[in-house]
XYZ file of C-alpha atoms in Angstrom:
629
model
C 80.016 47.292 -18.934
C 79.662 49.765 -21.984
C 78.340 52.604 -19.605
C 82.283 52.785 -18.048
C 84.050 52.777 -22.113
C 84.534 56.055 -21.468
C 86.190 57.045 -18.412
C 88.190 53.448 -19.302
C 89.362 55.223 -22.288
C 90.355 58.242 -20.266
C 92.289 56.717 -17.589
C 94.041 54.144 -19.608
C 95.432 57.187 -21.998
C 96.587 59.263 -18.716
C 95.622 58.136 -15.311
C 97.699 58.917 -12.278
C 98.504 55.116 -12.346
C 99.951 54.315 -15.730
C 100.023 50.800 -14.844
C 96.144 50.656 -13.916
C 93.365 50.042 -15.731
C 90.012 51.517 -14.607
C 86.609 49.606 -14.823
C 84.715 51.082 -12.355
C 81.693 53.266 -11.807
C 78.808 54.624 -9.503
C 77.344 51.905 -8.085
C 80.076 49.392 -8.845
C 82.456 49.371 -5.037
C 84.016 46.636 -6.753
C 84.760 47.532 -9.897
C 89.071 48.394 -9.405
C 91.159 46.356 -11.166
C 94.963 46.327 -11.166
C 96.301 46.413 -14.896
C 99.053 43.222 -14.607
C 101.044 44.185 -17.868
C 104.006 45.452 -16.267
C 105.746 46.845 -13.373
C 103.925 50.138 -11.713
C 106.996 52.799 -11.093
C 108.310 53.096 -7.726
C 106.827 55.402 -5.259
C 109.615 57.314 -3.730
C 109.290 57.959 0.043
C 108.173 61.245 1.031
C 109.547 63.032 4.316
C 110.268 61.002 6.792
C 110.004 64.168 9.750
C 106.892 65.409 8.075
C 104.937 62.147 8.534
C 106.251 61.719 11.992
C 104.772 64.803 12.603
C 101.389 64.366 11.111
C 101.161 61.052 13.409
C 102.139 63.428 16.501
C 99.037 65.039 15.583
C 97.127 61.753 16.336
C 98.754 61.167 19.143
C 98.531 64.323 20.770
C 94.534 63.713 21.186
C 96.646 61.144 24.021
C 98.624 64.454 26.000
C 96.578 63.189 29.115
C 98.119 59.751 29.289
C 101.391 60.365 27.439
C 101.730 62.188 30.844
C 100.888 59.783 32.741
C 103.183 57.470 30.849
C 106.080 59.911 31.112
C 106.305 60.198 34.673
C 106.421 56.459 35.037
C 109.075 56.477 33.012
C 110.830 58.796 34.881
C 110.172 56.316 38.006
C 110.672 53.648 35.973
C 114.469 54.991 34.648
C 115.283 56.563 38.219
C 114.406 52.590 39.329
C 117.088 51.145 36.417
C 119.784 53.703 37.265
C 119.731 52.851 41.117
C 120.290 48.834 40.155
C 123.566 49.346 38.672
C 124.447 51.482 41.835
C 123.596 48.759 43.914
C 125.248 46.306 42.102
C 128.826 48.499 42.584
C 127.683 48.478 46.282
C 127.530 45.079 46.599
C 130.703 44.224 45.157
C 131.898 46.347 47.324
C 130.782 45.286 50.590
C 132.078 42.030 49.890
C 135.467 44.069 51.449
C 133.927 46.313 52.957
C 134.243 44.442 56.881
C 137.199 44.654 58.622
C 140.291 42.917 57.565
C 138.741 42.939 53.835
C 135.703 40.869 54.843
C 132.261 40.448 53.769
C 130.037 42.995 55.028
C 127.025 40.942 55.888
C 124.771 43.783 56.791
C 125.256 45.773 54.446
C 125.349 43.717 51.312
C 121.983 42.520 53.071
C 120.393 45.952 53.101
C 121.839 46.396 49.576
C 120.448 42.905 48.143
C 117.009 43.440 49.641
C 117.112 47.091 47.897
C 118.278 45.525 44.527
C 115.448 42.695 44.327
C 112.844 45.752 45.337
C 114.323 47.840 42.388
C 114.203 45.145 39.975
C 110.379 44.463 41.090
C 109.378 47.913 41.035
C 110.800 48.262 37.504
C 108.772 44.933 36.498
C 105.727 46.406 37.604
C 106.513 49.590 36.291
C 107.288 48.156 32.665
C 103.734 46.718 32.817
C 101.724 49.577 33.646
C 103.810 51.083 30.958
C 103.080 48.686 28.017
C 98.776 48.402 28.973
C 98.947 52.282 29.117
C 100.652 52.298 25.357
C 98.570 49.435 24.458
C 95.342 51.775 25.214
C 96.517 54.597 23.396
C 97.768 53.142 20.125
C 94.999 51.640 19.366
C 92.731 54.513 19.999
C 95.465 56.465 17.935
C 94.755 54.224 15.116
C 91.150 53.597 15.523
C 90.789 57.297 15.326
C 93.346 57.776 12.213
C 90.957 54.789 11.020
C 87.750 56.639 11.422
C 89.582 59.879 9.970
C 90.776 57.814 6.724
C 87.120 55.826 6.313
C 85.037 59.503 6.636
C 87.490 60.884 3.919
C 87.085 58.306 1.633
C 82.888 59.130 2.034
C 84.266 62.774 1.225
C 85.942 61.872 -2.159
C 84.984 62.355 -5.825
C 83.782 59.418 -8.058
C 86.680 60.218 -10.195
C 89.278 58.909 -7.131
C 87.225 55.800 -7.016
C 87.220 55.060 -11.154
C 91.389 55.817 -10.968
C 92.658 53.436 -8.252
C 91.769 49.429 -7.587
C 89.814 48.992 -5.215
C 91.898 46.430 -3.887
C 94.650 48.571 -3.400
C 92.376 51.514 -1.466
C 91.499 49.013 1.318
C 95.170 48.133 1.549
C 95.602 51.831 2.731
C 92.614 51.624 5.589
C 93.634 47.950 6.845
C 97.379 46.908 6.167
C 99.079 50.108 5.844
C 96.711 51.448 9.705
C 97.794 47.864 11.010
C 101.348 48.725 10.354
C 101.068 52.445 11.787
C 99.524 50.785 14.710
C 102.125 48.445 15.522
C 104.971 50.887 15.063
C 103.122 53.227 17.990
C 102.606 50.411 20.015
C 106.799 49.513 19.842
C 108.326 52.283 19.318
C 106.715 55.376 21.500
C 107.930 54.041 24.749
C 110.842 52.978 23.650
C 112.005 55.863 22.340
C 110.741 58.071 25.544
C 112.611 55.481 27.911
C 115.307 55.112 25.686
C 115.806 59.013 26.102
C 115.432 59.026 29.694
C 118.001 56.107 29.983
C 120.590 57.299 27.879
C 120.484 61.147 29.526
C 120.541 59.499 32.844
C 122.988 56.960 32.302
C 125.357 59.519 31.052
C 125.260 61.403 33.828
C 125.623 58.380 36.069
C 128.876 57.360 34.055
C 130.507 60.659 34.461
C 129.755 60.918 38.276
C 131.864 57.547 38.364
C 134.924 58.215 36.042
C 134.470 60.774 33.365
C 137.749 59.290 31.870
C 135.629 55.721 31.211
C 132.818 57.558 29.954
C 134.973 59.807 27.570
C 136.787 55.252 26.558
C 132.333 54.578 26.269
C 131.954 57.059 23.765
C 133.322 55.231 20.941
C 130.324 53.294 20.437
C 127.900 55.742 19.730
C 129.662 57.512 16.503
C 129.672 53.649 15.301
C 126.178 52.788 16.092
C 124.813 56.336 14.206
C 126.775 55.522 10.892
C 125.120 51.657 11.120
C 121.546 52.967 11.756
C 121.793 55.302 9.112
C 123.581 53.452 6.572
C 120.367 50.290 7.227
C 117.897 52.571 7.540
C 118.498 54.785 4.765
C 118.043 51.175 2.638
C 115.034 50.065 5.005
C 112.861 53.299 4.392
C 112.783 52.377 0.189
C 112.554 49.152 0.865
C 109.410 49.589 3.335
C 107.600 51.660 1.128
C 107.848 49.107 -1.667
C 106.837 46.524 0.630
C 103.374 48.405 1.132
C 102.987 49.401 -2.423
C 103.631 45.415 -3.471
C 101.100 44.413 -0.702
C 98.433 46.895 -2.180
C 98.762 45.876 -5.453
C 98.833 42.208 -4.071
C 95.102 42.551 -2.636
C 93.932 44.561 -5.586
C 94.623 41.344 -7.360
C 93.190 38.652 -5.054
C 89.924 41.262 -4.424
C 89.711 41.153 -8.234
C 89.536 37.480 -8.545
C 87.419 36.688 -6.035
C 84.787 39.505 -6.984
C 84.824 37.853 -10.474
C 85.159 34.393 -9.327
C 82.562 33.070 -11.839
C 84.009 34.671 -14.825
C 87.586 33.272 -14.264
C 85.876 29.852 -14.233
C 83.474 30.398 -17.042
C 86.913 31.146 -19.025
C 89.473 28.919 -17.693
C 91.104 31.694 -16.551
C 92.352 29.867 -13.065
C 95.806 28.945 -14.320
C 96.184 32.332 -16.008
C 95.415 33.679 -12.302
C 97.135 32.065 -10.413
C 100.208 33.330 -12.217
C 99.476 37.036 -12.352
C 99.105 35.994 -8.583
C 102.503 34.200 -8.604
C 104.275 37.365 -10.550
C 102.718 40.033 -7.894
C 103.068 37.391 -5.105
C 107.051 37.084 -5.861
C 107.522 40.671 -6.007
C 106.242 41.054 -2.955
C 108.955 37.986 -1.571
C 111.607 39.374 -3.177
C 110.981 43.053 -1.746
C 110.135 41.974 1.707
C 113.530 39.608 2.025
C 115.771 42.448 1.427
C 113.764 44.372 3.804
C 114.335 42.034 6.592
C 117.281 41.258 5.707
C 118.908 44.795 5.735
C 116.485 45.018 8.479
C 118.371 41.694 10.523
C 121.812 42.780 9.535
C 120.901 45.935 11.869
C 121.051 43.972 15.517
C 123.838 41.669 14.825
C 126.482 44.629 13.605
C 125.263 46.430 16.784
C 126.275 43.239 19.344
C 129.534 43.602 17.785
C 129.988 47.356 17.918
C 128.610 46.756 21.813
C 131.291 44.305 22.672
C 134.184 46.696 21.980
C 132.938 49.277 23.878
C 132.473 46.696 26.695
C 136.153 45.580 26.195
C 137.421 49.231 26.206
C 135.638 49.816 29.277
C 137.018 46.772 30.816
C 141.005 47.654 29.284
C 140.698 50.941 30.836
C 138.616 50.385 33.900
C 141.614 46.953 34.623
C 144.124 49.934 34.690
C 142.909 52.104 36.305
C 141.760 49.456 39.262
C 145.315 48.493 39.419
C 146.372 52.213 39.899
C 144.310 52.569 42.479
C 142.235 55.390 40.855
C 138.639 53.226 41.180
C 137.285 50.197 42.834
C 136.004 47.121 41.196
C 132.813 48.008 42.366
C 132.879 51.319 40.449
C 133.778 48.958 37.217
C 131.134 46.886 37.754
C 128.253 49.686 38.226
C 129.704 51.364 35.485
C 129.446 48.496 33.140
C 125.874 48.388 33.963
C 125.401 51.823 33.428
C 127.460 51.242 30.200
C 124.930 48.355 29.014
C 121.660 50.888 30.333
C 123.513 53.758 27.807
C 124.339 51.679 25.094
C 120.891 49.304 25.132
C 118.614 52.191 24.291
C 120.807 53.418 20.916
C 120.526 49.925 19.927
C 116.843 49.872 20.873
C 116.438 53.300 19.220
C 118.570 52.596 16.123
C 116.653 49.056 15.772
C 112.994 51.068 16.580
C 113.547 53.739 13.562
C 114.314 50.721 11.697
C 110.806 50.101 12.403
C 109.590 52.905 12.302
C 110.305 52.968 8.427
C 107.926 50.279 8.206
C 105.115 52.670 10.280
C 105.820 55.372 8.103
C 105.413 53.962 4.770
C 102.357 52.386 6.169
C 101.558 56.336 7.444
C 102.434 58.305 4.439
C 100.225 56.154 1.799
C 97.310 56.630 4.272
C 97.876 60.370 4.553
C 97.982 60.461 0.870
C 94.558 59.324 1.006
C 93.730 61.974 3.175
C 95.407 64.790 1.561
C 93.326 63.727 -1.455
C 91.022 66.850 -2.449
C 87.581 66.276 -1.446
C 84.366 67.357 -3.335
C 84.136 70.890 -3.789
C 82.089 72.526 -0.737
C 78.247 73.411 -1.709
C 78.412 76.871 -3.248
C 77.860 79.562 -0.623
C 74.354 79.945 -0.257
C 73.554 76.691 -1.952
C 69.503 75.762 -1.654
C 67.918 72.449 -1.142
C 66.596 70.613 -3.535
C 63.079 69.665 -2.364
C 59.672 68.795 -4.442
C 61.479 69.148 -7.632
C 59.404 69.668 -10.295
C 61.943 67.866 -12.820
C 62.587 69.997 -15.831
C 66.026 69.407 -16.481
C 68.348 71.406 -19.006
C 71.650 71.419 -20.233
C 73.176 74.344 -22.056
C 75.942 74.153 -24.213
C 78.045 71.548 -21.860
C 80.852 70.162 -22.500
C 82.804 67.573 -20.622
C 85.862 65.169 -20.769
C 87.485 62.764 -17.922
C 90.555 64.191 -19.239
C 90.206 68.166 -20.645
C 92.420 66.851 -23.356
C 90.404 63.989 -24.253
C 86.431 65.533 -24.628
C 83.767 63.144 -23.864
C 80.700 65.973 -24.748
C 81.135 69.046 -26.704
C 78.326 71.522 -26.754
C 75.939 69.598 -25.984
C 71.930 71.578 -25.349
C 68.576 69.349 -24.564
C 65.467 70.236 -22.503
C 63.925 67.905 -20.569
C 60.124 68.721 -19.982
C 58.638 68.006 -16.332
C 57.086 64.778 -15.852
C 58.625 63.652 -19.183
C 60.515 60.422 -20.105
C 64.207 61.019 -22.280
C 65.733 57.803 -23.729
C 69.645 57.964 -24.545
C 70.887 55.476 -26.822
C 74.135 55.238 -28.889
C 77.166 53.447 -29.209
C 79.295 52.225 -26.433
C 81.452 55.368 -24.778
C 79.373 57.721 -26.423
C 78.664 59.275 -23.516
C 75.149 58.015 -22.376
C 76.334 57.408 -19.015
C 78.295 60.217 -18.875
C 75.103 62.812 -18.910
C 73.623 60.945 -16.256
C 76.871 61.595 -14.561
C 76.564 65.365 -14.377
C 73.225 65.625 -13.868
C 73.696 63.850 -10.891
C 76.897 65.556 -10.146
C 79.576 62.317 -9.639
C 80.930 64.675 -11.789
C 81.363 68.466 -12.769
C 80.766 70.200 -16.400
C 83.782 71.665 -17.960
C 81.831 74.374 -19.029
C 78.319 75.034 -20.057
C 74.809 74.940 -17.542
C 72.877 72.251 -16.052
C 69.766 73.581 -14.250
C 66.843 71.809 -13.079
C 63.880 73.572 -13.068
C 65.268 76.841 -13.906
C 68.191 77.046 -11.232
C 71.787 76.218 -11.965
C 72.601 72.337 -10.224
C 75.627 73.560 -8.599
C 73.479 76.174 -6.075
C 71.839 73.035 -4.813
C 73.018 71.231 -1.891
C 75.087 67.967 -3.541
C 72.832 65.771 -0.612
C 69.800 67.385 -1.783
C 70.245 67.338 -5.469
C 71.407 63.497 -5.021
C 68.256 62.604 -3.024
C 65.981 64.001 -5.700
C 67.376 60.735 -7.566
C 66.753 57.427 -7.982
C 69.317 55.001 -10.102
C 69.166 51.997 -10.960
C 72.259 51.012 -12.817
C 73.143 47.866 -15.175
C 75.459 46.364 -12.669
C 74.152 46.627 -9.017
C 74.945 46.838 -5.798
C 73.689 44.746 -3.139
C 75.126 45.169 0.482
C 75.902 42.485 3.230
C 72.700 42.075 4.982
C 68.758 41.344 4.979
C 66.675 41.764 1.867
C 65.125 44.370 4.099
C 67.316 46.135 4.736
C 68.600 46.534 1.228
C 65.402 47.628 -0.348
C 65.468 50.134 2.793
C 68.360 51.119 2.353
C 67.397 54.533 0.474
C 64.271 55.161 3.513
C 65.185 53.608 6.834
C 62.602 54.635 7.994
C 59.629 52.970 5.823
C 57.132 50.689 7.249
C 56.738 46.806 6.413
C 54.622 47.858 4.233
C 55.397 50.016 2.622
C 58.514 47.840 1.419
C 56.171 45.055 0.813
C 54.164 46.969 -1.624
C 57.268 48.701 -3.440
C 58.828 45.041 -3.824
C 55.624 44.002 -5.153
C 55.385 46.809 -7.839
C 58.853 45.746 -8.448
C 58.203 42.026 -9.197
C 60.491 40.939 -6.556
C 58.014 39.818 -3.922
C 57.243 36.615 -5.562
C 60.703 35.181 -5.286
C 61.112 36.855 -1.380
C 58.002 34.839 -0.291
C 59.690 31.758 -1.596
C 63.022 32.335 0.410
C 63.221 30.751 3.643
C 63.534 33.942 5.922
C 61.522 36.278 3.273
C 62.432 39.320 4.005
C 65.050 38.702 6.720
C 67.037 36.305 4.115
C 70.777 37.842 4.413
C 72.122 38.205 1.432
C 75.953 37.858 0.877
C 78.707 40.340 -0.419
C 76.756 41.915 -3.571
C 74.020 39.570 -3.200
C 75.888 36.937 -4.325
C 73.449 33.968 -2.784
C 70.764 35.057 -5.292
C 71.086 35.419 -8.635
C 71.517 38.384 -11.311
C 68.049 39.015 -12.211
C 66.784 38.819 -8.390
C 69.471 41.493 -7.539
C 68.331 43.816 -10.095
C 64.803 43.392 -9.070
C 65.872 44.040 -5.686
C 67.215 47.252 -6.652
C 64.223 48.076 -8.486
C 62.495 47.893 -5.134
C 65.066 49.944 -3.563
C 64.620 52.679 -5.878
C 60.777 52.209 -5.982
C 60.205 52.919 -2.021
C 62.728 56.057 -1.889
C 59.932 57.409 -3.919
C 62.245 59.622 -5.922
C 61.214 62.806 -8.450
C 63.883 61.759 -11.067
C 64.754 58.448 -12.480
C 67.497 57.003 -13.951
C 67.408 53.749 -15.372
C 70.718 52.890 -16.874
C 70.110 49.158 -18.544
C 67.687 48.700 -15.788
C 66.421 45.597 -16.874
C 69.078 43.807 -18.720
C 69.961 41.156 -16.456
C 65.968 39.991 -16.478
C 64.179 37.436 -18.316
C 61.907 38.811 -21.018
C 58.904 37.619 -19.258
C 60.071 39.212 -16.084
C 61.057 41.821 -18.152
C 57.755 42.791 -19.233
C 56.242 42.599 -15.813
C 59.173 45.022 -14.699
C 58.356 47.335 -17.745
C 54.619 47.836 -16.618
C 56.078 48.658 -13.426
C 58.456 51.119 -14.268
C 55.852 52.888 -16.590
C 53.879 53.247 -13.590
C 56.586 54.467 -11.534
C 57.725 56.924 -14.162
C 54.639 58.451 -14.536
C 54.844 62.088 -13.230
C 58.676 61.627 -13.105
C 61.513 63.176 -15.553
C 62.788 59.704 -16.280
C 66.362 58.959 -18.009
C 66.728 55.799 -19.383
C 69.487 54.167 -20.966
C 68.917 51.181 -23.124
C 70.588 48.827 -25.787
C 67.525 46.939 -26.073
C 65.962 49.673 -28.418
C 62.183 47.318 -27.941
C 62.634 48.408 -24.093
C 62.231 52.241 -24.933
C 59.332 52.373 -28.073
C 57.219 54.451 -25.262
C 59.566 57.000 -24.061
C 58.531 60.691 -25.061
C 61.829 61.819 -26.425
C 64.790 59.438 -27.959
C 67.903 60.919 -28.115
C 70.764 59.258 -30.252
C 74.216 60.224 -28.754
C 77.317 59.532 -30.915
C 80.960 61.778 -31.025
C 80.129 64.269 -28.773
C 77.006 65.144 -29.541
C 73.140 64.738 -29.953
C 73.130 63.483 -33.796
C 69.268 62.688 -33.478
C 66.317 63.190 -31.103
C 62.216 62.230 -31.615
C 60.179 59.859 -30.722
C 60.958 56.343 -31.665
C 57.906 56.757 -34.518
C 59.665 59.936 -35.855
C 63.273 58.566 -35.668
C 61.866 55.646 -37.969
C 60.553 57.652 -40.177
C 64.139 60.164 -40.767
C 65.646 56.755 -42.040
C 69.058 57.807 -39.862
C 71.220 56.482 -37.489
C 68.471 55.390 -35.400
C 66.412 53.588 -37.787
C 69.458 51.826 -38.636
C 69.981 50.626 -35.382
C 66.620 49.278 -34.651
C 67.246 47.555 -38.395
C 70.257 46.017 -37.296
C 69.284 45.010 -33.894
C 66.210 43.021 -34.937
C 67.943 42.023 -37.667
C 70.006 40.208 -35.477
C 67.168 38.632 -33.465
C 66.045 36.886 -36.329
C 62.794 39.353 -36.486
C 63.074 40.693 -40.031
């Protein structure tokens, strides 16, 4: 992993995420790890209104059906406010008759309305809940898409400061949280509206004096929901931030599986689980537990305003002012006011849970982007190759300089070795030739023009990598060594797999070429992968190479099969190649030797011998080493 020493060294002195230690690199999707030395610090919630707002955004691509939905819920509320009525009626006719009897007819006519109101408002609440069923989850397959096509958008340098673990927290737990708050809480707080408004005005046609005896509820029940919820939001947030950091940790473990075994590392893991695991318990109880305390206090706060109602309502019965049916409706409509606070003070409960989910995706998304192509950027195409840098310089961090001043031509067609000590920067050249990442100051041109009035897609398809660690997706061997030209024929592949070595070891797999490999090829081993991505690189048919420890997961004699093939590939090409093996790079044209900064030597590996400097030193001490002086 030496080509990543140096933005580790950068974002361990000062990344956003002091708690986070940063491994990976281009190539590497799996390369976050979550730094377990301590508690991160706490992640204050940001506005509450602000976020609701963003996710009205989303949900206004629904105005269509939110209509739709609204006026059922005006049926659906003018439905609930007539059964109460009819209730009151149908206490009433029980004296209605003469002499104080039964009405028969008309608590008939008013029983057969009540069971058609109550059926109405089933079917109602139905059509309600598949309509908000549809649109939440387009809301959050669209905030989804939104969140995935930003993350395509982003720098490298987001990627190398976060776990990677923790960034797919933000696309799946945090959307699946957003997703069920919409689902809950949207029609509950539009009915809940509707209710209470028309309750109200239901309560004061009856008796405006047992509305103004209702009242005392709802001071009571907006102190309780803010008092819980004010706890809740905090508590929330953490919740999501411990469940990020959870997943960073299992991704981690599983991705290097074979390493915690190969060290004994299991018990060790499975208590860095147990520490992040606990903090995760111990922040989620007193979540739900503030959470529960919400709909218990509420029953009780309901109950006296049903015995007030039923205090004053008794006395005024017995002065004659209102009938029992009256009470009766009027506790109904009492129960159809007071329901929907409780709902709606219990739902932004919830909602605290949506929005932390919401904000730490829309962090993600208010994440600047790569800069926009220069206006009047050019494409890149039949690039010639001579590449130049000018007096660069260039740090992760602009106190911490990776590259200071640094100047070396690259002659079309020609092949540039960079060698050096781990974090000398190696890597990092490759980097901003490429452009994961952008000078501090200085020029990069390639063949004569500045890299930054090239298109980013253009100037990236004018190379082909092949990195130390590589990357292998989820699929057929075909379509991995495609995966650079979709479009290329069987044959094509076939031949560039066979320059590549790797056709030998295809024909032997069961399914050749349609053998599915598994997450990072892990059903074949090291050596195979890297051949693999040899191939890939091979058929894109690129104009510049870079080879960055290309071959040193191979077996020498693989290797040397590999090196005829790359010599052939490279020919015509500008070719970088990084190497710690110095016996892999004897034949490159030019050998630079990269150390503090800077270029401390350059020649050819016959010249550098002969200065009796840092490189002849290292090729001393290297074969030294193996035993071969």
């Amino acid at each position: 992993m030496s080509k990543d020493n140096e933005r580790k060294a950068q974002s361990n002195s000062g990344a956003p995420q002091a708690d986070m230690a940063v491994i990976a690199g281009p190539g590497r999707p799996g390369g976050g790890m979550v730094g377990r030395g301590g508690r991160a610090p706490v992640v204050k919630p940001k506005n509450f209104t602000k976020t609701l707002k963003k996710l009205w955004k989303y949900l206004g691509a629904e105005r269509k059906w939110l209509t739709v939905l609204f006026f059922l819920l005006l049926i659906g509320a003018g439905i609930s406010l007539l059964g109460p009525y009819l209730i009151g009626a149908a206490v009433d006719a029980m004296t209605a008759g003469e002499g104080g009897m039964v009405d028969s007819t008309l608590l008939e006519i008013v029983l057969i309305a009540l069971v058609a109101a109550y059926l109405g408002d089933a079917v109602l609440t139905f059509l309600q809940g598949w309509l908000m069923a549809g649109m939440s989850q387009r809301v959050v397959m669209n905030l989804r898409r939104t969140l995935f096509e930003k993350l395509q958008k982003l720098p490298l340098s987001f990627f190398d400061s976060r776990p990677h673990g923790e960034v797919m927290s933000r696309l799946s737990n945090d959307i699946d949280n957003v997703s069920n708050t919409i689902s809950q809480s949207t029609t509950q707080l539009m009915s809940g509206s509707v209710a209470i408004v028309g309750s109200l005005i239901m309560m004061l046609v009856l008796s405006p004096l047992l509305t103004l005896a209702s009242m005392i509820t709802v001071p009571l029940v907006y102190v309780l929901a803010r008092t819980i919820t004010k706890r809740t939001s905090k508590l929330f947030k953490n919740q999501q931030i411990e469940l990020g950091r959870l997943n960073g940790h299992v991704e981690e473990t599983i991705s290097g599986m074979e390493v915690v075994k190969a060290f004994n590392r299991e018990e060790k893991s499975i208590g860095e689980f147990e520490t992040v695991n606990k903090r995760l318990y111990e922040v989620g109880l007193k979540a739900q537990i503030w959470s529960g305390f919400l709909m218990p206090l509420l029953g009780v706060i309901n109950n006296i305003g049903f015995s007030t109602i039923a205090i004053v309502g008794g006395i005024m019965a017995v002065q004659g002012d209102i009938t029992v049916g009256v009470i009766a409706s009027f506790i109904s409509y009492s129960k159809q006011f007071v329901r929907p606070l409780n709902d709606m003070a219990n739902t932004f409960n919830i909602l605290q849970s949506g929005v932390a989910g919401a904000e730490r995706a829309f962090e993600v998304l208010e994440e600047d982007e790569e800069p926009e192509d220069d206006a009047g950027a050019k494409v890149l195409s039949n690039p010639r190759g001579r590449v130049e840098f000018e007096n660069v310089s260039f740090g992760y961090r602009l106190d911490v300089p990776i590259l200071t001043n640094v100047s070396f031509v690259v002659p079309e067609g020609s092949s540039i070795a960079l060698v050096g000590p781990t974090g000398a920067g190696k890597t990092t050249i490759v980097n901003l030739v490429t452009r994961f990442y952008d000078i501090t100051s200085g020029t990069i041109t390639i063949d004569g023009t500045d890299i930054k009035n090239y298109t980013r897609d253009s100037l990236r398809r004018s190379f082909g990598v092949v990195l130390q660690d590589t990357y292998l997706f989820s699929g057929t061997i075909e379509e991995n060594i495609k995966y650079g030209k979709p479009d290329a024929t069987d044959e094509e592949m076939s031949r560039a797999a066979r320059m590549a070595n790797a056709d030998g070891f295809i024909q032997r797999l069961p399914n050749r070429y349609q053998t599915m490999l598994a997450e990072n090829g892990g059903n074949i081993s090291q050596g195979q992968r890297q051949l693999l991505a040899i191939a890939r690189v091979i058929l894109a048919d690129p104009s510049i190479l870079i080879l960055d420890e290309a071959t040193s997961s191979i077996d020498t004699r693989t290797e040397l099969h590999i090196q005829d093939a790359l010599l052939t590939l490279m020919k015509g090409r500008t070719s970088f190649v990084i190497a710690h093996r110095l016996n892999t790079i004897r034949d490159a044209d030019r050998i630079m030797v990269i150390d503090k900064g800077g270029i401390v030597e350059q020649g050819s590996h016959e010249e550098l011998l002969q200065k009796q400097g840092t490189y002849s030193k290292m090729v001393y001490n290297q074969f030294k080493n193996l035993g071969a002086v």
